[in-house]
Short mmCIF file of C-alpha atoms in Angstrom, two decimals:
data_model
loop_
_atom_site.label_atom_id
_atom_site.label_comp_id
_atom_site.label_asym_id
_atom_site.label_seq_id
_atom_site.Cartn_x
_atom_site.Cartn_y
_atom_site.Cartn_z
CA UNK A 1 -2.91 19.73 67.94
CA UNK A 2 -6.68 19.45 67.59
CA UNK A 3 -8.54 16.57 66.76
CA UNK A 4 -9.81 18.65 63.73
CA UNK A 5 -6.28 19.29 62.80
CA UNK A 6 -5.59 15.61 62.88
CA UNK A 7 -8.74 14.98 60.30
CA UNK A 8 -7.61 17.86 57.81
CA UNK A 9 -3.66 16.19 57.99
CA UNK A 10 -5.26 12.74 57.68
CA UNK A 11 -7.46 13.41 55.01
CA UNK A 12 -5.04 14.91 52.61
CA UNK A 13 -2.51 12.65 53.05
CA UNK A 14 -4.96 9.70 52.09
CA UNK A 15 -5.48 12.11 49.21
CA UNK A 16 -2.21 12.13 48.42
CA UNK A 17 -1.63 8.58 48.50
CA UNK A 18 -4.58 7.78 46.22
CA UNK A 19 -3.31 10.53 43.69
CA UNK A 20 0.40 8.77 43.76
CA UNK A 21 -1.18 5.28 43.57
CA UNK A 22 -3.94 6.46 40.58
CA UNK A 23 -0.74 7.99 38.82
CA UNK A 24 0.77 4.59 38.02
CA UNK A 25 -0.41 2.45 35.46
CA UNK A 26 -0.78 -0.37 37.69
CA UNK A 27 -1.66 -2.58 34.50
CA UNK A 28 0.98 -1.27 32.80
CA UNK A 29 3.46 -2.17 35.49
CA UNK A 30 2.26 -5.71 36.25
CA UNK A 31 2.41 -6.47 32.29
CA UNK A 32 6.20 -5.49 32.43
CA UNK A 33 7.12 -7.73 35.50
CA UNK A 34 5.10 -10.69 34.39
CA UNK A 35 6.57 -10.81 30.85
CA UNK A 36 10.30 -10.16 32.46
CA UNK A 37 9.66 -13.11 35.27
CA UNK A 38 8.28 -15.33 31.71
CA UNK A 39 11.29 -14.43 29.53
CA UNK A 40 13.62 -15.34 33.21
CA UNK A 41 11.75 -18.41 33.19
CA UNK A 42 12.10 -19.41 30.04
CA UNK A 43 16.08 -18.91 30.10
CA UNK A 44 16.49 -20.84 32.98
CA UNK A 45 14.37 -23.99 31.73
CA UNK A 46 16.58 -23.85 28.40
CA UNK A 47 20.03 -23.39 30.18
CA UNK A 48 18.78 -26.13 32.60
CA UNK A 49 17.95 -28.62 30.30
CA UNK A 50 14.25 -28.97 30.69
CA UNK A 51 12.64 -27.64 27.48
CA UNK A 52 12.55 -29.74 24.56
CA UNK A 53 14.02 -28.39 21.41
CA UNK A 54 10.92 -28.87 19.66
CA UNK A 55 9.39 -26.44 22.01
CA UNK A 56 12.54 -23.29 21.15
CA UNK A 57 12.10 -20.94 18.28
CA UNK A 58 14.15 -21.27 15.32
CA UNK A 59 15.27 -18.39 14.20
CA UNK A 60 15.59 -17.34 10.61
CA UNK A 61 19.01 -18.98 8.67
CA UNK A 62 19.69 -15.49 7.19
CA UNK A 63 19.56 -14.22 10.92
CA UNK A 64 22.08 -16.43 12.12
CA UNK A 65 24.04 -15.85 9.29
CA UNK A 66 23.95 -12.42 9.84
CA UNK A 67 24.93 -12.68 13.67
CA UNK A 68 27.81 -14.39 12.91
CA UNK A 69 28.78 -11.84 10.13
CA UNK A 70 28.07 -9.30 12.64
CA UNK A 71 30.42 -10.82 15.33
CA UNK A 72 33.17 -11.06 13.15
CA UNK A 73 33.10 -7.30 12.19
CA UNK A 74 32.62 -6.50 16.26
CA UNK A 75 35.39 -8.52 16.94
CA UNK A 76 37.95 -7.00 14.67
CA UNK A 77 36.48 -3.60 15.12
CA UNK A 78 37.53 -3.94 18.52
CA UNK A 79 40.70 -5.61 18.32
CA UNK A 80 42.52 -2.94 15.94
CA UNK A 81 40.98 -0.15 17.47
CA UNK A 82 42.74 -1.02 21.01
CA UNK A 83 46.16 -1.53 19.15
CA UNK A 84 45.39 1.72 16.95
CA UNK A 85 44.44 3.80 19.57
CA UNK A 86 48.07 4.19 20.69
CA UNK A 87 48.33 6.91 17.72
CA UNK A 88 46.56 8.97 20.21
CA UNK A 89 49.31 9.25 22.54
CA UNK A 90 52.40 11.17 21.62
CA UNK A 91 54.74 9.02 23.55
CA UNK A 92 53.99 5.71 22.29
CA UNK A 93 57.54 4.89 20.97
CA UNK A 94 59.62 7.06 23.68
CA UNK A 95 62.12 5.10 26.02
CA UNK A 96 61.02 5.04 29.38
CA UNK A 97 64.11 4.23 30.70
CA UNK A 98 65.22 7.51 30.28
CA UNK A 99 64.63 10.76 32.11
CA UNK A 100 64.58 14.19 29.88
CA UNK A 101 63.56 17.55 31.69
CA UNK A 102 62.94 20.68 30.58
CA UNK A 103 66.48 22.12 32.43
CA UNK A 104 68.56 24.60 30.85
CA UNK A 105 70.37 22.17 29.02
CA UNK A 106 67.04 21.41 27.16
CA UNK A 107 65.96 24.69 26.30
CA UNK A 108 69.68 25.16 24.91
CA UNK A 109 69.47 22.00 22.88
CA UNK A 110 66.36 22.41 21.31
CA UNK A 111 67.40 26.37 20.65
CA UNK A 112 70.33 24.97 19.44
CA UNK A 113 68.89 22.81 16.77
CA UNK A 114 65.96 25.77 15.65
CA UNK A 115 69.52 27.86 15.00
CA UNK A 116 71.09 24.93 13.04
CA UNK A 117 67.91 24.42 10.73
CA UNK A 118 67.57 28.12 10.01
CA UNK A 119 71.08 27.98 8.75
CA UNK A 120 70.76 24.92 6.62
CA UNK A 121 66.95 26.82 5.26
CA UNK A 122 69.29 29.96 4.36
CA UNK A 123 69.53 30.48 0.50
CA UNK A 124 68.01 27.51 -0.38
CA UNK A 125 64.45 27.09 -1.82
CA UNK A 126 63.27 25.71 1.46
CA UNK A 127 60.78 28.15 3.50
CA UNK A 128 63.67 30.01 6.19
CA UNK A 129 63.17 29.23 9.86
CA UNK A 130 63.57 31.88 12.40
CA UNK A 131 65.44 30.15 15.39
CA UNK A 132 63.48 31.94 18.62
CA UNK A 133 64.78 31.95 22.11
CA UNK A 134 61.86 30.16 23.29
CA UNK A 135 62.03 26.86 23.59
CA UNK A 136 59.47 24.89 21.79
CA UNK A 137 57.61 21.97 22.71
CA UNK A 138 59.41 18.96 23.72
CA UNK A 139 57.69 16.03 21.92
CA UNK A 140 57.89 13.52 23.91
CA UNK A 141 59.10 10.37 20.89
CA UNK A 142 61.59 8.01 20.05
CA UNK A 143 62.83 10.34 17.32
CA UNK A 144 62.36 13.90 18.75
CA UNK A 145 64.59 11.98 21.95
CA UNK A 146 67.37 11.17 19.65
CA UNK A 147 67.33 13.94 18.10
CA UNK A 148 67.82 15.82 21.53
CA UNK A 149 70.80 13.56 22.35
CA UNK A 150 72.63 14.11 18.97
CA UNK A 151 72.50 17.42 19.60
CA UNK A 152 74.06 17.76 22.94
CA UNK A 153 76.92 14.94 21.68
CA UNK A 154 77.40 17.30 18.50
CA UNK A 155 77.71 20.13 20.83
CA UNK A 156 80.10 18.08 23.73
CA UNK A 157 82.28 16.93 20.19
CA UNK A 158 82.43 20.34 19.24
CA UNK A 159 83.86 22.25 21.96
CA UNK A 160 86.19 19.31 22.91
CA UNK A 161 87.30 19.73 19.12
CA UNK A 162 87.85 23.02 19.44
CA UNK A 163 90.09 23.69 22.77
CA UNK A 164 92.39 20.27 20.46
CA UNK A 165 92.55 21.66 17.28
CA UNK A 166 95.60 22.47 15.33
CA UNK A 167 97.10 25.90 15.10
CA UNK A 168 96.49 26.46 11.98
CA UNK A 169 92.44 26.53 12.70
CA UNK A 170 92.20 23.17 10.61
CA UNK A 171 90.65 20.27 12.58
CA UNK A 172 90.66 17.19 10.90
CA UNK A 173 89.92 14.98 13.83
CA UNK A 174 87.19 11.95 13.44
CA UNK A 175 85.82 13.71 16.87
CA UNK A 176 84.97 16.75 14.34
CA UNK A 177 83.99 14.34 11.98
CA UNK A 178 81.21 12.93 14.29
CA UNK A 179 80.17 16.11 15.59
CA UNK A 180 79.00 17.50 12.14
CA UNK A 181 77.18 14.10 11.30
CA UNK A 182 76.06 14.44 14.68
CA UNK A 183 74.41 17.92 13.79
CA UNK A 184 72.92 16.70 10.86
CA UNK A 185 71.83 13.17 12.47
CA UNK A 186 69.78 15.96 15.08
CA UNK A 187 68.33 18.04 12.61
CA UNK A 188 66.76 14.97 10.77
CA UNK A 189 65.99 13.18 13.50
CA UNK A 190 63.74 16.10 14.70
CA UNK A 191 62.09 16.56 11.52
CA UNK A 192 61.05 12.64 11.44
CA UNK A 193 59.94 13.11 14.47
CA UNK A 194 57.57 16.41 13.27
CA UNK A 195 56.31 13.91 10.83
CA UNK A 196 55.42 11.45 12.71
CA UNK A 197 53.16 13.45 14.60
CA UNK A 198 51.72 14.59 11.42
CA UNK A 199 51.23 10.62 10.87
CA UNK A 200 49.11 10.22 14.22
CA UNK A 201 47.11 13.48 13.54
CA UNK A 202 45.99 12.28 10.14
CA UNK A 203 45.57 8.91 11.66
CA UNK A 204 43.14 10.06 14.48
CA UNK A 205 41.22 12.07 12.40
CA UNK A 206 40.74 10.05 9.24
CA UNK A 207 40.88 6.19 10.65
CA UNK A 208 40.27 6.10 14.49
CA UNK A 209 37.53 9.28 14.78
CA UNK A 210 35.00 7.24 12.17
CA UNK A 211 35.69 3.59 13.60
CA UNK A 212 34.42 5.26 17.32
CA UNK A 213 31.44 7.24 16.22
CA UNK A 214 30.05 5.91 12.94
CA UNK A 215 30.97 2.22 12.97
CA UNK A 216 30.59 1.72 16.75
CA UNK A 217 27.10 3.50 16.76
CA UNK A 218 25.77 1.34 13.85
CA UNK A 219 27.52 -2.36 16.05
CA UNK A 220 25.45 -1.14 19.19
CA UNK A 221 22.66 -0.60 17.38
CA UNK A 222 22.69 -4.06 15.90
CA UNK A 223 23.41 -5.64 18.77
CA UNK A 224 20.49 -4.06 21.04
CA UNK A 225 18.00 -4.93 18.21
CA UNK A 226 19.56 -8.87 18.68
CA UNK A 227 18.53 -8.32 22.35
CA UNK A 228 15.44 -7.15 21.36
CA UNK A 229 14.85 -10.79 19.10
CA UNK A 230 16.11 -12.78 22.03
CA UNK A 231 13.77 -10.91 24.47
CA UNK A 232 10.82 -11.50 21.48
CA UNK A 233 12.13 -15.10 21.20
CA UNK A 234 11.92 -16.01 24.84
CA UNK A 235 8.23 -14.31 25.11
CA UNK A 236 6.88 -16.46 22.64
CA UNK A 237 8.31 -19.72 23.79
CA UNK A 238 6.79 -18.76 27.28
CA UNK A 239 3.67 -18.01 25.94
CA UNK A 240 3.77 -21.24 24.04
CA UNK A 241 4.82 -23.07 27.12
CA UNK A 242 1.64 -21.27 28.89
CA UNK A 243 -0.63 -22.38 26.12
CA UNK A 244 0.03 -26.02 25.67
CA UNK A 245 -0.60 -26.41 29.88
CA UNK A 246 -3.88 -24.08 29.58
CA UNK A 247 -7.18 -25.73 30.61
CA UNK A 248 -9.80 -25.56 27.93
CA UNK A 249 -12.19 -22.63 28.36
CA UNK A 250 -11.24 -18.78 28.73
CA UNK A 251 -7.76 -19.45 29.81
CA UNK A 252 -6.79 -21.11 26.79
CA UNK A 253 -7.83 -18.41 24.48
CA UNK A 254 -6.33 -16.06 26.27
CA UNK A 255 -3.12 -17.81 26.38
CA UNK A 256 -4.08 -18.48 22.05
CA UNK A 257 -3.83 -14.75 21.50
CA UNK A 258 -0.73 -13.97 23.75
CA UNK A 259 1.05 -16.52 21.39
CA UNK A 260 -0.37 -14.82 18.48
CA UNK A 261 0.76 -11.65 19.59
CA UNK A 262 4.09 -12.56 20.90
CA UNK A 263 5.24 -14.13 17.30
CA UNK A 264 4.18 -10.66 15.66
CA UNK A 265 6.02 -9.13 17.64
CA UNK A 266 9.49 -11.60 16.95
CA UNK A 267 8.89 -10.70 13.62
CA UNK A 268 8.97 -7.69 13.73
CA UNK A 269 11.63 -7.57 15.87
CA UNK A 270 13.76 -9.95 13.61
CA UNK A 271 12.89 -7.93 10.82
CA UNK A 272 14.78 -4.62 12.32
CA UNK A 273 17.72 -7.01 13.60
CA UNK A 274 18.20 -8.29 9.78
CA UNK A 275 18.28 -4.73 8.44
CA UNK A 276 20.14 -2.95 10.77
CA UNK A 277 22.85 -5.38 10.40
CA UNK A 278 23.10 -5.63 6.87
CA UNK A 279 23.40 -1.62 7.15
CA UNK A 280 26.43 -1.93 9.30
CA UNK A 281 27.98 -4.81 6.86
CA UNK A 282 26.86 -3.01 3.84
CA UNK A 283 28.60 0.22 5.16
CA UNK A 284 31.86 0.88 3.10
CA UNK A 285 33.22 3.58 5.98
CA UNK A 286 35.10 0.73 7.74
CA UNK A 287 37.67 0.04 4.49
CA UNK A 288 37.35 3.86 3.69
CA UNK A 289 38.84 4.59 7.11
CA UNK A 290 41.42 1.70 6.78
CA UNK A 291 42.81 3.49 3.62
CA UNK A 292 43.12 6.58 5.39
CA UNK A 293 45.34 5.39 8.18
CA UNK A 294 47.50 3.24 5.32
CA UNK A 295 47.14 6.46 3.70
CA UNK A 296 48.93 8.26 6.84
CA UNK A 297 51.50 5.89 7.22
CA UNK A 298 52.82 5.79 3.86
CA UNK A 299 53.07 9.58 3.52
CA UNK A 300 54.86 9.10 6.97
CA UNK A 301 57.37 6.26 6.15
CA UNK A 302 57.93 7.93 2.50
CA UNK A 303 58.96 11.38 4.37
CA UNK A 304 61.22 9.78 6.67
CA UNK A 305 62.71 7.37 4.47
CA UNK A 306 63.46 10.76 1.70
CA UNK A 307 65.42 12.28 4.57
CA UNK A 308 66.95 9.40 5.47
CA UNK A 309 68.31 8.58 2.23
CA UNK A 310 69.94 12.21 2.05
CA UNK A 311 71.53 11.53 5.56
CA UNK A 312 72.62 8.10 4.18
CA UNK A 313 74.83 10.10 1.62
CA UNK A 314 76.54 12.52 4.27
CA UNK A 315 77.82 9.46 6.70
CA UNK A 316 78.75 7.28 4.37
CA UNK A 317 81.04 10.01 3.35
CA UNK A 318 81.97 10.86 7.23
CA UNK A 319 83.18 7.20 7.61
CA UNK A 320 85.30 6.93 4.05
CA UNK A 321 87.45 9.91 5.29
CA UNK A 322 87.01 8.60 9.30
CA UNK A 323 88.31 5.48 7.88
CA UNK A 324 91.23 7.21 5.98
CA UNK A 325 92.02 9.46 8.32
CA UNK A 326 92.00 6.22 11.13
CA UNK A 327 95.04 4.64 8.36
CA UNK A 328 97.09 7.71 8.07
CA UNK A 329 97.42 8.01 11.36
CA UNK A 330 98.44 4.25 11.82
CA UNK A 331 101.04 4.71 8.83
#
């Protein structure tokens, strides 16, 4: 390499450097460092002990209020949004201790039960259900589980029934007897089960969807404009500090306007911090929400509890006879 070749290489990379150095606002820079090593200061003199309390910033009463208000709405925002956020997982309420597959014996069961609802459907007002060969979806809940294990004790019951019954085609046994509620134990079973999952759609779209997007986004925005008042609080009590051990002359003014400039800028700051959390108290979308998911659950525990109530009817008529038919044959 030449010694010309060095110069040219030389030369622009000095260039280079100057244009990279030129490009930052050096100013702009220093101002950020020295106001983040004041605000550092500051904190560490006030957790240590050594500022008088004459010499820290009171902050508004209607602030403080407000933080506290503010707090208590984070805090239960979070709290039932953790516990409600189960409704987002199907198997919430399904026993782990046991271990359903999707065997044969499954896709019999759960073909099994389509079949037994589109009988029950048949000439009634109800809208008819095709049973399909395909299995559907196994839900994976406490009711949808029982459901499955009615069904294959209805269907065990039944065929044991069958290869004991009487000549005459009549079978009268209380193993019959519990087969049939069995059956219908299954088939409403699986439709609580369908409505629970009904429950936790309306429940994720109408209470948990608003408390993480509109509710959350108006708490974080509260809480970074309370940074930004601590940050604005901390500047000014530096630049106080820095004032009151200025030497007369220059220095002292210039300290004079940082302070003036620093307590603009704290009220400013404590101005946003007041209104955007009275917005997020003020906002009615938190009790809105709650009424939806009460909403949900009632329409839930009302459905259930109407085919419930039918069911109720049906066994307490299984055990009168099972309990009749237990006497005659101890006569």
């Amino acid at each position: 390499m030449s010694w010309k070749t060095i110069q040219i290489t030389f030369g622009n990379l000095t260039q280079n450097v100057q244009q990279g150095v030129a490009g930052l606002n050096l100013s702009e820079q220093t101002g950020k460092f020295t106001k983040s090593f004041a605000e550092l200061s500051q904190t560490a003199r006030e957790r240590l002990g050594t500022v008088d309390q004459d010499d820290v910033t009171e902050l508004p009463e209607e602030y403080k209020d407000l933080e506290r208000r503010v707090d208590a709405l984070r805090n239960t925002h979070g709290s039932l949004f953790r516990v409600a956020k189960v409704y987002e997982t199907e198997s919430y309420d399904y026993p782990t201790q046991i271990n359903e597959s999707l065997t044969e014996t499954a896709v019999n069961i759960s073909h099994t039960l389509t079949t037994w609802a589109a009988v029950a459907t048949k000439g009634t007002n109800l809208p008819p259900i095709e049973a399909t060969p395909k299995a559907p979806t196994e839900h994976k809940t406490l009711a949808h589980a029982l459901s499955r294990a009615a069904t294959s004790g209805a269907l065990e019951l039944g065929s044991a029934s069958s290869s004991t019954s009487r000549a005459d085609g009549s079978d009268s046994t209380i193993n019959s007897l519990m087969a049939q509620v069995l059956k219908s134990y299954a088939m409403v079973q699986a439709q609580v089960g369908d409505e629970r999952l009904s429950q936790d759609a309306a429940i994720q779209k109408g209470f948990l969807q608003p408390w993480k997007s509109r509710l959350n986004q108006g708490i974080q925005a509260a809480m970074k404009s309370r940074q930004n008042v601590r940050s604005a609080r901390l500047s000014l009590d530096a630049a106080r500090l820095s004032f009151k051990n200025a030497p007369n002359g220059p220095k002292q003014e210039q300290a004079r306007l940082e302070v003036e400039n620093a307590e603009e800028k704290l009220v400013a700051a404590t101005e946003e911090a007041i209104e955007l959390m009275k917005r997020v108290l003020d906002d009615p979308e938190p009790i809105k929400a709650l009424a939806e998911l009460v909403r949900a659950q009632h329409s839930y525990h009302i459905a259930a509890a109407e085919r419930l109530q039918v069911l109720l009817g049906e066994f307490d008529e299984a055990a009168v006879k099972a309990e009749a038919q237990f006497r005659k044959s101890r006569a």
